[in-house]
Tab-separated table of C-alpha atoms in Angstrom:
chain	number	residue	atom	x	y	z
A	979	MET	CA	-0.606	-6.862	22.535
A	980	THR	CA	-1.901	-5.350	20.066
A	981	HIS	CA	0.145	-3.206	17.367
A	982	GLN	CA	-0.392	-0.095	16.259
A	983	LEU	CA	0.264	0.950	12.253
A	984	THR	CA	-0.403	4.308	10.610
A	985	PHE	CA	-2.093	4.494	7.410
A	986	ARG	CA	-1.847	7.874	5.770
A	987	GLY	CA	-2.401	9.312	9.226
A	988	VAL	CA	-5.102	7.097	10.661
A	989	THR	CA	-4.033	4.733	13.515
A	990	VAL	CA	-4.785	0.971	12.687
A	991	ALA	CA	-4.921	-1.458	15.040
A	992	ALA	CA	-3.301	-5.211	14.108
A	993	GLU	CA	-3.041	-8.092	16.048
A	994	PRO	CA	-0.176	-10.377	16.599
A	995	GLY	CA	0.161	-12.524	13.172
A	996	GLN	CA	-2.129	-10.353	11.444
A	997	SER	CA	-1.181	-9.692	7.735
A	998	VAL	CA	-1.112	-5.753	6.818
A	999	ALA	CA	-3.798	-6.430	4.359
A	1000	ALA	CA	-5.919	-8.085	7.251
A	1001	ALA	CA	-5.260	-5.303	9.531
A	1002	LEU	CA	-6.461	-2.875	7.155
A	1003	ILE	CA	-9.545	-4.566	6.202
A	1004	ALA	CA	-10.656	-5.235	9.662
A	1005	ALA	CA	-10.402	-1.384	10.274
A	1006	GLY	CA	-12.798	-0.745	6.953
A	1007	ILE	CA	-9.829	0.050	4.607
A	1008	ILE	CA	-10.323	-1.820	1.206
A	1009	ASP	CA	-8.186	-0.223	-1.105
A	1010	TRP	CA	-4.864	1.123	-0.671
A	1011	ARG	CA	-3.417	2.354	-3.946
A	1012	THR	CA	-4.858	3.154	-7.417
A	1013	THR	CA	-3.895	1.613	-10.953
A	1014	GLY	CA	-1.644	3.578	-12.922
A	1015	LYS	CA	-4.303	3.727	-15.981
A	1016	GLY	CA	-7.327	5.325	-14.907
A	1017	GLY	CA	-6.859	5.526	-11.123
A	1018	ARG	CA	-8.855	2.939	-10.030
A	1019	PRO	CA	-8.597	1.680	-6.484
A	1020	ARG	CA	-7.030	-1.763	-5.529
A	1021	GLY	CA	-6.600	-3.431	-2.317
A	1022	LEU	CA	-6.885	-7.437	-1.478
A	1023	PHE	CA	-7.755	-9.677	-4.163
A	1024	CYS	CA	-6.321	-13.028	-4.040
A	1025	GLY	CA	-4.830	-12.966	-0.653
A	1026	ILE	CA	-2.382	-15.411	-1.000
A	1027	GLY	CA	0.842	-13.352	-2.898
A	1028	VAL	CA	-0.140	-14.610	-6.361
A	1029	CYS	CA	-1.368	-11.165	-7.681
A	1030	PHE	CA	-0.250	-7.815	-7.048
A	1031	ASP	CA	-3.347	-5.692	-6.587
A	1032	CYS	CA	-2.546	-4.986	-3.040
A	1033	LEU	CA	0.602	-3.628	-3.359
A	1034	ILE	CA	1.318	-0.742	-0.476
A	1035	THR	CA	4.431	1.069	0.505
A	1036	VAL	CA	5.561	-0.147	4.135
A	1037	ASP	CA	8.229	1.925	5.906
A	1038	GLY	CA	8.715	3.776	2.933
A	1039	ILE	CA	9.786	0.456	0.979
A	1040	PRO	CA	7.238	0.662	-2.045
A	1041	ASP	CA	5.365	-2.487	-3.737
A	1042	GLN	CA	5.027	-4.862	-1.043
A	1043	ARG	CA	2.553	-7.181	-0.789
A	1044	ALA	CA	0.160	-6.177	1.986
A	1045	CYS	CA	-1.159	-9.947	2.176
A	1046	LEU	CA	2.350	-11.148	2.770
A	1047	VAL	CA	3.937	-8.401	4.898
A	1048	ALA	CA	3.387	-9.453	8.707
A	1049	ALA	CA	1.968	-6.184	10.635
A	1050	ALA	CA	4.254	-4.894	13.041
A	1051	ASP	CA	3.928	-2.580	15.831
A	1052	GLY	CA	4.723	1.749	14.207
A	1053	MET	CA	4.825	0.426	10.876
A	1054	ARG	CA	3.716	3.446	8.423
A	1055	LEU	CA	2.002	2.438	5.370
A	1056	GLY	CA	1.042	4.172	2.348
A	1057	ASP	CA	3.153	6.948	2.700
A	1058	ALA	CA	4.258	7.057	-1.191
A	1059	GLU	CA	2.583	9.350	-3.474
A	1060	PRO	CA	-0.754	8.555	-4.518
A	1061	GLY	CA	-0.395	5.897	-7.512
A	1062	ALA	CA	3.419	5.200	-7.036
A	1063	ASP	CA	3.193	1.432	-6.034
A	1064	LEU	CA	2.185	0.787	-9.410
A	1065	ALA	CA	5.156	-1.597	-10.826
A	1066	ALA	CA	2.623	-4.344	-11.512
A	1067	ASP	CA	0.638	-2.279	-13.668
A	1068	ALA	CA	3.517	-1.280	-16.355
A	1069	GLY	CA	2.717	-3.328	-19.276
A	1070	ARG	CA	-0.812	-5.123	-17.955
A	1071	THR	CA	-3.550	-5.306	-20.270
A	1072	GLY	CA	-7.081	-5.733	-19.648
A	1073	GLY	CA	-8.739	-6.702	-16.025
A	1074	ASP	CA	-8.899	-3.190	-14.924
A	1075	ASP	CA	-12.506	-2.972	-15.908
A	1076	VAL	CA	-13.622	-5.713	-13.444
A	1077	ALA	CA	-16.564	-4.285	-11.418
A	1078	ARG	CA	-15.483	-4.423	-7.572
A	1079	ALA	CA	-17.827	-6.242	-5.457
């Protein structure tokens, strides 16, 4: 049974066992938040929960690592104000200027 998630008003399908990040990427959504400094887009980077680039709001709870959260039917994603998922950016220096591939 395919799960149906909602990302900023768009329905995203997810297979059972798939992470939120995997479902978003499969739907062609490669970034889902911006940095506090400069508003640079962020999405999946390491994919194993070590970094904090993939932070997203899940069902109203901010700062969830999309690569670690299992997709579930009816999830609401990215409901926070743009730029609100930024706890990991506080005090970070460097790294934000790396070009996206």
